[in-house]
Amino acid sequence: MTSSLKSLFVASIFGLSLSVQANEIIGGQAPEIKAHQLNESSLTELKKKCDPTGMLTMPTKAVCNEVIGKSLLTQGAFDYCQGKSNLGEFVECVKNLSGRDYPFTYVEACKKVHENNLSSVKKCLDYLAQVESSFDSEGFKFCLEANEERLHYAKPCINAIRDRQVDVQKIKRACIDERSMGEKFDDCVFRLTDKAPSVASCVKKAPTSSSAPARPGTR
């Protein structure tokens, strides 16, 4: 298992109950992978996944085989997707996590994102992989939840909390529970975060487990 998703299993044990003071989502930490990083048994299992498919689970076996065959996975990503309850969810998970060595903090932050009732997890993961900023994970999820889990609408809020030490409960109380009449949500978040302490100078890129080099991040 790669180090990128090891925290999934640790976090599941503790129920993600521990609060983290620093920004723990650090952009640009998902380098591209060029080949499957799977052990032999996992690669064999991946190739077998489409064998029992039918009209009730996937449109055709060809679609299933194409999706799985062209998706490049780390061992940790494959192990994570293996836990999905049915083939359709497994294939969707593979599509979302393929091509990069995504840290689990990205997966946890993005797993509910959708646009027009369709999953946009991949779009969210790729956004975090390409941006050179850090985010408080609870703040990132708050911005999404306050905007119906839609990344496009949440961008102003996300931009406001980037590279900032934020108090999510204070923002929620001021900008949702007790917001002044006439003040827009995004304006409220910006007002509270504009003078919040910067954490950009404290961010250090952790070494990645993938052998592929990371691409330069872009906003």
PDB file of C-alpha atoms in Angstrom:
ATOM      1  CA  MET A   1       0.000   0.000   0.000  1.00  0.00           C
ATOM      2  CA  THR A   2       1.358   3.434  -0.845  1.00  0.00           C
ATOM      3  CA  SER A   3       1.701   6.039   1.873  1.00  0.00           C
ATOM      4  CA  SER A   4      -0.767   8.339   0.104  1.00  0.00           C
ATOM      5  CA  LEU A   5      -3.829   6.443   1.374  1.00  0.00           C
ATOM      6  CA  LYS A   6      -2.491   4.761   4.521  1.00  0.00           C
ATOM      7  CA  SER A   7      -4.110   7.424   6.663  1.00  0.00           C
ATOM      8  CA  LEU A   8      -7.502   6.182   5.418  1.00  0.00           C
ATOM      9  CA  PHE A   9      -7.285   3.134   7.619  1.00  0.00           C
ATOM     10  CA  VAL A  10      -5.858   4.984  10.606  1.00  0.00           C
ATOM     11  CA  ALA A  11      -8.534   7.647  10.268  1.00  0.00           C
ATOM     12  CA  SER A  12     -11.297   5.060  10.033  1.00  0.00           C
ATOM     13  CA  ILE A  13     -10.204   3.583  13.345  1.00  0.00           C
ATOM     14  CA  PHE A  14     -10.378   6.899  15.134  1.00  0.00           C
ATOM     15  CA  GLY A  15     -13.426   8.118  13.236  1.00  0.00           C
ATOM     16  CA  LEU A  16     -11.621  11.231  11.994  1.00  0.00           C
ATOM     17  CA  SER A  17     -12.347  12.695  15.432  1.00  0.00           C
ATOM     18  CA  LEU A  18      -9.001  14.347  16.033  1.00  0.00           C
ATOM     19  CA  SER A  19      -8.828  18.006  15.092  1.00  0.00           C
ATOM     20  CA  VAL A  20      -5.777  19.284  13.268  1.00  0.00           C
ATOM     21  CA  GLN A  21      -4.644  22.836  13.912  1.00  0.00           C
ATOM     22  CA  ALA A  22      -2.557  23.365  10.790  1.00  0.00           C
ATOM     23  CA  ASN A  23      -3.703  23.288   7.183  1.00  0.00           C
ATOM     24  CA  GLU A  24      -3.483  19.618   6.281  1.00  0.00           C
ATOM     25  CA  ILE A  25      -4.560  19.783   2.645  1.00  0.00           C
ATOM     26  CA  ILE A  26      -1.444  20.849   0.767  1.00  0.00           C
ATOM     27  CA  GLY A  27      -1.958  21.446  -2.939  1.00  0.00           C
ATOM     28  CA  GLY A  28       0.269  19.964  -5.585  1.00  0.00           C
ATOM     29  CA  GLN A  29       0.945  16.729  -3.673  1.00  0.00           C
ATOM     30  CA  ALA A  30      -0.533  14.330  -6.210  1.00  0.00           C
ATOM     31  CA  PRO A  31       2.103  13.486  -8.824  1.00  0.00           C
ATOM     32  CA  GLU A  32       1.088  11.685 -11.983  1.00  0.00           C
ATOM     33  CA  ILE A  33       1.716   7.968 -12.219  1.00  0.00           C
ATOM     34  CA  LYS A  34       2.779   6.335 -15.470  1.00  0.00           C
ATOM     35  CA  ALA A  35       1.881   2.699 -14.794  1.00  0.00           C
ATOM     36  CA  HIS A  36      -0.088   0.538 -12.378  1.00  0.00           C
ATOM     37  CA  GLN A  37       1.642   0.400  -9.010  1.00  0.00           C
ATOM     38  CA  LEU A  38      -0.211  -2.768  -8.034  1.00  0.00           C
ATOM     39  CA  ASN A  39       1.075  -6.062  -6.710  1.00  0.00           C
ATOM     40  CA  GLU A  40       0.496  -9.098  -8.887  1.00  0.00           C
ATOM     41  CA  SER A  41      -2.617 -10.350  -7.090  1.00  0.00           C
ATOM     42  CA  SER A  42      -4.268  -6.914  -7.201  1.00  0.00           C
ATOM     43  CA  LEU A  43      -3.519  -6.496 -10.900  1.00  0.00           C
ATOM     44  CA  THR A  44      -5.042  -9.912 -11.599  1.00  0.00           C
ATOM     45  CA  GLU A  45      -8.108  -8.983  -9.545  1.00  0.00           C
ATOM     46  CA  LEU A  46      -8.453  -5.702 -11.429  1.00  0.00           C
ATOM     47  CA  LYS A  47      -8.459  -7.527 -14.763  1.00  0.00           C
ATOM     48  CA  LYS A  48     -11.140  -9.951 -13.523  1.00  0.00           C
ATOM     49  CA  LYS A  49     -13.521  -7.259 -12.268  1.00  0.00           C
ATOM     50  CA  CYS A  50     -15.498  -7.016 -15.507  1.00  0.00           C
ATOM     51  CA  ASP A  51     -15.995 -10.768 -16.052  1.00  0.00           C
ATOM     52  CA  PRO A  52     -19.371 -11.097 -14.284  1.00  0.00           C
ATOM     53  CA  THR A  53     -20.854  -7.841 -15.589  1.00  0.00           C
ATOM     54  CA  GLY A  54     -24.186  -7.670 -17.347  1.00  0.00           C
ATOM     55  CA  MET A  55     -26.852  -5.241 -18.414  1.00  0.00           C
ATOM     56  CA  LEU A  56     -27.923  -4.609 -14.813  1.00  0.00           C
ATOM     57  CA  THR A  57     -24.505  -3.527 -13.580  1.00  0.00           C
ATOM     58  CA  MET A  58     -22.816  -1.828 -16.549  1.00  0.00           C
ATOM     59  CA  PRO A  59     -24.008  -0.944 -20.076  1.00  0.00           C
ATOM     60  CA  THR A  60     -21.560  -3.381 -21.672  1.00  0.00           C
ATOM     61  CA  LYS A  61     -18.502  -5.372 -20.681  1.00  0.00           C
ATOM     62  CA  ALA A  62     -16.529  -3.331 -23.213  1.00  0.00           C
ATOM     63  CA  VAL A  63     -17.211  -0.109 -21.270  1.00  0.00           C
ATOM     64  CA  CYS A  64     -16.207  -1.716 -18.001  1.00  0.00           C
ATOM     65  CA  ASN A  65     -13.032  -3.192 -19.441  1.00  0.00           C
ATOM     66  CA  GLU A  66     -12.065   0.067 -21.097  1.00  0.00           C
ATOM     67  CA  VAL A  67     -12.479   2.077 -17.899  1.00  0.00           C
ATOM     68  CA  ILE A  68     -10.542  -0.346 -15.713  1.00  0.00           C
ATOM     69  CA  GLY A  69      -7.931  -1.202 -18.331  1.00  0.00           C
ATOM     70  CA  LYS A  70      -6.940   2.428 -18.909  1.00  0.00           C
ATOM     71  CA  SER A  71      -6.979   3.529 -15.269  1.00  0.00           C
ATOM     72  CA  LEU A  72      -3.572   3.724 -13.598  1.00  0.00           C
ATOM     73  CA  LEU A  73      -3.716   3.116  -9.864  1.00  0.00           C
ATOM     74  CA  THR A  74      -1.508   3.140  -6.816  1.00  0.00           C
ATOM     75  CA  GLN A  75      -1.833   0.155  -4.516  1.00  0.00           C
ATOM     76  CA  GLY A  76      -3.487   2.327  -1.866  1.00  0.00           C
ATOM     77  CA  ALA A  77      -6.070   3.625  -4.335  1.00  0.00           C
ATOM     78  CA  PHE A  78      -6.935   0.091  -5.454  1.00  0.00           C
ATOM     79  CA  ASP A  79      -7.288  -1.101  -1.854  1.00  0.00           C
ATOM     80  CA  TYR A  80      -9.576   1.841  -1.117  1.00  0.00           C
ATOM     81  CA  CYS A  81     -11.785   1.189  -4.152  1.00  0.00           C
ATOM     82  CA  GLN A  82     -11.981  -2.522  -3.308  1.00  0.00           C
ATOM     83  CA  GLY A  83     -14.176  -1.586  -0.360  1.00  0.00           C
ATOM     84  CA  LYS A  84     -16.977  -0.308  -2.619  1.00  0.00           C
ATOM     85  CA  SER A  85     -20.166  -2.339  -2.358  1.00  0.00           C
ATOM     86  CA  ASN A  86     -20.881  -2.914  -6.060  1.00  0.00           C
ATOM     87  CA  LEU A  87     -19.156  -2.902  -9.417  1.00  0.00           C
ATOM     88  CA  GLY A  88     -20.567   0.447 -10.521  1.00  0.00           C
ATOM     89  CA  GLU A  89     -19.194   2.173  -7.399  1.00  0.00           C
ATOM     90  CA  PHE A  90     -15.866   0.387  -7.845  1.00  0.00           C
ATOM     91  CA  VAL A  91     -15.532   1.550 -11.453  1.00  0.00           C
ATOM     92  CA  GLU A  92     -16.459   5.124 -10.499  1.00  0.00           C
ATOM     93  CA  CYS A  93     -13.872   5.048  -7.707  1.00  0.00           C
ATOM     94  CA  VAL A  94     -11.209   3.758 -10.106  1.00  0.00           C
ATOM     95  CA  LYS A  95     -12.015   6.543 -12.574  1.00  0.00           C
ATOM     96  CA  ASN A  96     -11.763   9.155  -9.831  1.00  0.00           C
ATOM     97  CA  LEU A  97      -8.465   7.981  -8.336  1.00  0.00           C
ATOM     98  CA  SER A  98      -6.643   6.950 -11.494  1.00  0.00           C
ATOM     99  CA  GLY A  99      -3.638   8.738 -12.915  1.00  0.00           C
ATOM    100  CA  ARG A 100      -2.325  10.405  -9.764  1.00  0.00           C
ATOM    101  CA  ASP A 101      -1.050   9.468  -6.326  1.00  0.00           C
ATOM    102  CA  TYR A 102      -3.800  11.282  -4.416  1.00  0.00           C
ATOM    103  CA  PRO A 103      -3.322  11.787  -0.654  1.00  0.00           C
ATOM    104  CA  PHE A 104      -6.313  10.600   1.356  1.00  0.00           C
ATOM    105  CA  THR A 105      -6.916  14.142   2.617  1.00  0.00           C
ATOM    106  CA  TYR A 106      -7.912  14.984  -0.968  1.00  0.00           C
ATOM    107  CA  VAL A 107     -10.274  12.006  -1.172  1.00  0.00           C
ATOM    108  CA  GLU A 108     -11.901  12.815   2.144  1.00  0.00           C
ATOM    109  CA  ALA A 109     -12.421  16.466   1.187  1.00  0.00           C
ATOM    110  CA  CYS A 110     -13.785  15.763  -2.296  1.00  0.00           C
ATOM    111  CA  LYS A 111     -15.847  12.595  -1.939  1.00  0.00           C
ATOM    112  CA  LYS A 112     -19.276  14.321  -1.870  1.00  0.00           C
ATOM    113  CA  VAL A 113     -18.719  16.905  -4.601  1.00  0.00           C
ATOM    114  CA  HIS A 114     -21.282  16.919  -7.396  1.00  0.00           C
ATOM    115  CA  GLU A 115     -22.579  19.144 -10.182  1.00  0.00           C
ATOM    116  CA  ASN A 116     -26.167  18.829 -11.423  1.00  0.00           C
ATOM    117  CA  ASN A 117     -26.602  15.611  -9.414  1.00  0.00           C
ATOM    118  CA  LEU A 118     -23.538  14.034 -11.052  1.00  0.00           C
ATOM    119  CA  SER A 119     -20.370  13.202  -9.157  1.00  0.00           C
ATOM    120  CA  SER A 120     -17.522  15.654  -9.712  1.00  0.00           C
ATOM    121  CA  VAL A 121     -15.043  14.083  -7.332  1.00  0.00           C
ATOM    122  CA  LYS A 122     -12.411  13.851 -10.074  1.00  0.00           C
ATOM    123  CA  LYS A 123     -12.710  17.571 -10.824  1.00  0.00           C
ATOM    124  CA  CYS A 124     -12.202  18.377  -7.149  1.00  0.00           C
ATOM    125  CA  LEU A 125      -9.241  16.004  -6.802  1.00  0.00           C
ATOM    126  CA  ASP A 126      -7.558  17.473  -9.876  1.00  0.00           C
ATOM    127  CA  TYR A 127      -8.154  21.007  -8.577  1.00  0.00           C
ATOM    128  CA  LEU A 128      -6.291  20.200  -5.362  1.00  0.00           C
ATOM    129  CA  ALA A 129      -3.549  18.394  -7.296  1.00  0.00           C
ATOM    130  CA  GLN A 130      -2.829  21.452  -9.436  1.00  0.00           C
ATOM    131  CA  VAL A 131      -3.214  24.356  -6.995  1.00  0.00           C
ATOM    132  CA  GLU A 132      -0.204  25.600  -5.012  1.00  0.00           C
ATOM    133  CA  SER A 133      -1.975  26.431  -1.766  1.00  0.00           C
ATOM    134  CA  SER A 134      -2.865  24.850   1.544  1.00  0.00           C
ATOM    135  CA  PHE A 135      -6.316  24.461   3.062  1.00  0.00           C
ATOM    136  CA  ASP A 136      -7.836  23.587   6.402  1.00  0.00           C
ATOM    137  CA  SER A 137      -9.749  20.397   5.562  1.00  0.00           C
ATOM    138  CA  GLU A 138     -12.745  21.284   7.718  1.00  0.00           C
ATOM    139  CA  GLY A 139     -12.822  24.738   6.146  1.00  0.00           C
ATOM    140  CA  PHE A 140     -12.665  23.230   2.658  1.00  0.00           C
ATOM    141  CA  LYS A 141     -15.547  20.866   3.399  1.00  0.00           C
ATOM    142  CA  PHE A 142     -17.509  23.699   5.016  1.00  0.00           C
ATOM    143  CA  CYS A 143     -17.217  25.782   1.852  1.00  0.00           C
ATOM    144  CA  LEU A 144     -18.566  22.877  -0.193  1.00  0.00           C
ATOM    145  CA  GLU A 145     -21.405  22.097   2.211  1.00  0.00           C
ATOM    146  CA  ALA A 146     -22.461  25.745   2.283  1.00  0.00           C
ATOM    147  CA  ASN A 147     -22.694  25.666  -1.526  1.00  0.00           C
ATOM    148  CA  GLU A 148     -24.651  22.440  -2.033  1.00  0.00           C
ATOM    149  CA  GLU A 149     -21.419  20.463  -2.530  1.00  0.00           C
ATOM    150  CA  ARG A 150     -20.799  22.256  -5.837  1.00  0.00           C
ATOM    151  CA  LEU A 151     -17.148  23.107  -6.415  1.00  0.00           C
ATOM    152  CA  HIS A 152     -17.866  25.889  -8.905  1.00  0.00           C
ATOM    153  CA  TYR A 153     -20.073  27.801  -6.474  1.00  0.00           C
ATOM    154  CA  ALA A 154     -17.729  27.109  -3.540  1.00  0.00           C
ATOM    155  CA  LYS A 155     -14.643  28.614  -5.218  1.00  0.00           C
ATOM    156  CA  PRO A 156     -14.998  32.146  -3.658  1.00  0.00           C
ATOM    157  CA  CYS A 157     -15.196  30.623  -0.182  1.00  0.00           C
ATOM    158  CA  ILE A 158     -12.322  28.229  -0.908  1.00  0.00           C
ATOM    159  CA  ASN A 159     -10.203  31.087  -2.217  1.00  0.00           C
ATOM    160  CA  ALA A 160     -10.952  33.049   0.959  1.00  0.00           C
ATOM    161  CA  ILE A 161      -9.685  30.290   3.278  1.00  0.00           C
ATOM    162  CA  ARG A 162      -6.674  29.233   1.222  1.00  0.00           C
ATOM    163  CA  ASP A 163      -3.353  29.662   3.037  1.00  0.00           C
ATOM    164  CA  ARG A 164      -5.220  30.940   6.099  1.00  0.00           C
ATOM    165  CA  GLN A 165      -5.580  29.668   9.646  1.00  0.00           C
ATOM    166  CA  VAL A 166      -9.357  29.647   9.962  1.00  0.00           C
ATOM    167  CA  ASP A 167     -11.890  29.039  12.730  1.00  0.00           C
ATOM    168  CA  VAL A 168     -14.610  27.084  10.935  1.00  0.00           C
ATOM    169  CA  GLN A 169     -17.098  27.239  13.785  1.00  0.00           C
ATOM    170  CA  LYS A 170     -16.717  31.007  14.022  1.00  0.00           C
ATOM    171  CA  ILE A 171     -17.280  31.374  10.266  1.00  0.00           C
ATOM    172  CA  LYS A 172     -20.322  29.098  10.351  1.00  0.00           C
ATOM    173  CA  ARG A 173     -21.826  30.994  13.256  1.00  0.00           C
ATOM    174  CA  ALA A 174     -21.196  34.430  11.728  1.00  0.00           C
ATOM    175  CA  CYS A 175     -21.922  33.652   8.078  1.00  0.00           C
ATOM    176  CA  ILE A 176     -24.781  31.162   8.337  1.00  0.00           C
ATOM    177  CA  ASP A 177     -26.385  31.075  11.772  1.00  0.00           C
ATOM    178  CA  GLU A 178     -26.182  34.803  12.600  1.00  0.00           C
ATOM    179  CA  ARG A 179     -25.434  36.502   9.280  1.00  0.00           C
ATOM    180  CA  SER A 180     -26.518  40.119   9.038  1.00  0.00           C
ATOM    181  CA  MET A 181     -29.446  40.818   6.760  1.00  0.00           C
ATOM    182  CA  GLY A 182     -28.249  41.791   3.290  1.00  0.00           C
ATOM    183  CA  GLU A 183     -24.687  40.481   3.682  1.00  0.00           C
ATOM    184  CA  LYS A 184     -23.753  37.878   1.106  1.00  0.00           C
ATOM    185  CA  PHE A 185     -22.266  34.599   2.314  1.00  0.00           C
ATOM    186  CA  ASP A 186     -19.046  34.978   0.303  1.00  0.00           C
ATOM    187  CA  ASP A 187     -18.574  38.564   1.520  1.00  0.00           C
ATOM    188  CA  CYS A 188     -19.004  37.408   5.100  1.00  0.00           C
ATOM    189  CA  VAL A 189     -16.424  34.632   4.723  1.00  0.00           C
ATOM    190  CA  PHE A 190     -13.956  37.024   3.089  1.00  0.00           C
ATOM    191  CA  ARG A 191     -14.459  39.582   5.870  1.00  0.00           C
ATOM    192  CA  LEU A 192     -13.629  37.013   8.536  1.00  0.00           C
ATOM    193  CA  THR A 193     -10.664  35.478   6.736  1.00  0.00           C
ATOM    194  CA  ASP A 194      -9.079  38.574   5.190  1.00  0.00           C
ATOM    195  CA  LYS A 195      -7.014  39.296   8.297  1.00  0.00           C
ATOM    196  CA  ALA A 196      -6.679  35.726   9.526  1.00  0.00           C
ATOM    197  CA  PRO A 197      -3.096  34.523  10.098  1.00  0.00           C
ATOM    198  CA  SER A 198      -1.348  33.246   6.994  1.00  0.00           C
ATOM    199  CA  VAL A 199       0.016  29.709   7.094  1.00  0.00           C
ATOM    200  CA  ALA A 200       1.642  29.716   3.655  1.00  0.00           C
ATOM    201  CA  SER A 201       5.103  30.272   5.114  1.00  0.00           C
ATOM    202  CA  CYS A 202       4.701  27.170   7.289  1.00  0.00           C
ATOM    203  CA  VAL A 203       3.757  24.788   4.499  1.00  0.00           C
ATOM    204  CA  LYS A 204       6.368  22.213   3.549  1.00  0.00           C
ATOM    205  CA  LYS A 205       5.819  19.770   0.737  1.00  0.00           C
ATOM    206  CA  ALA A 206       6.048  16.214   1.997  1.00  0.00           C
ATOM    207  CA  PRO A 207       7.884  13.721  -0.212  1.00  0.00           C
ATOM    208  CA  THR A 208       5.513  11.613  -2.297  1.00  0.00           C
ATOM    209  CA  SER A 209       5.603   7.863  -2.606  1.00  0.00           C
ATOM    210  CA  SER A 210       5.203   7.869  -6.376  1.00  0.00           C
ATOM    211  CA  SER A 211       8.233   7.636  -8.606  1.00  0.00           C
ATOM    212  CA  ALA A 212       6.719  10.076 -11.083  1.00  0.00           C
ATOM    213  CA  PRO A 213       7.679  13.743 -10.684  1.00  0.00           C
ATOM    214  CA  ALA A 214       4.991  16.221  -9.712  1.00  0.00           C
ATOM    215  CA  ARG A 215       3.969  18.774 -12.321  1.00  0.00           C
ATOM    216  CA  PRO A 216       4.280  22.445 -11.395  1.00  0.00           C
ATOM    217  CA  GLY A 217       1.029  23.532  -9.748  1.00  0.00           C
ATOM    218  CA  THR A 218      -1.262  26.102 -11.258  1.00  0.00           C
ATOM    219  CA  ARG A 219      -4.196  27.956  -9.860  1.00  0.00           C
TER     220      ARG A 219
END
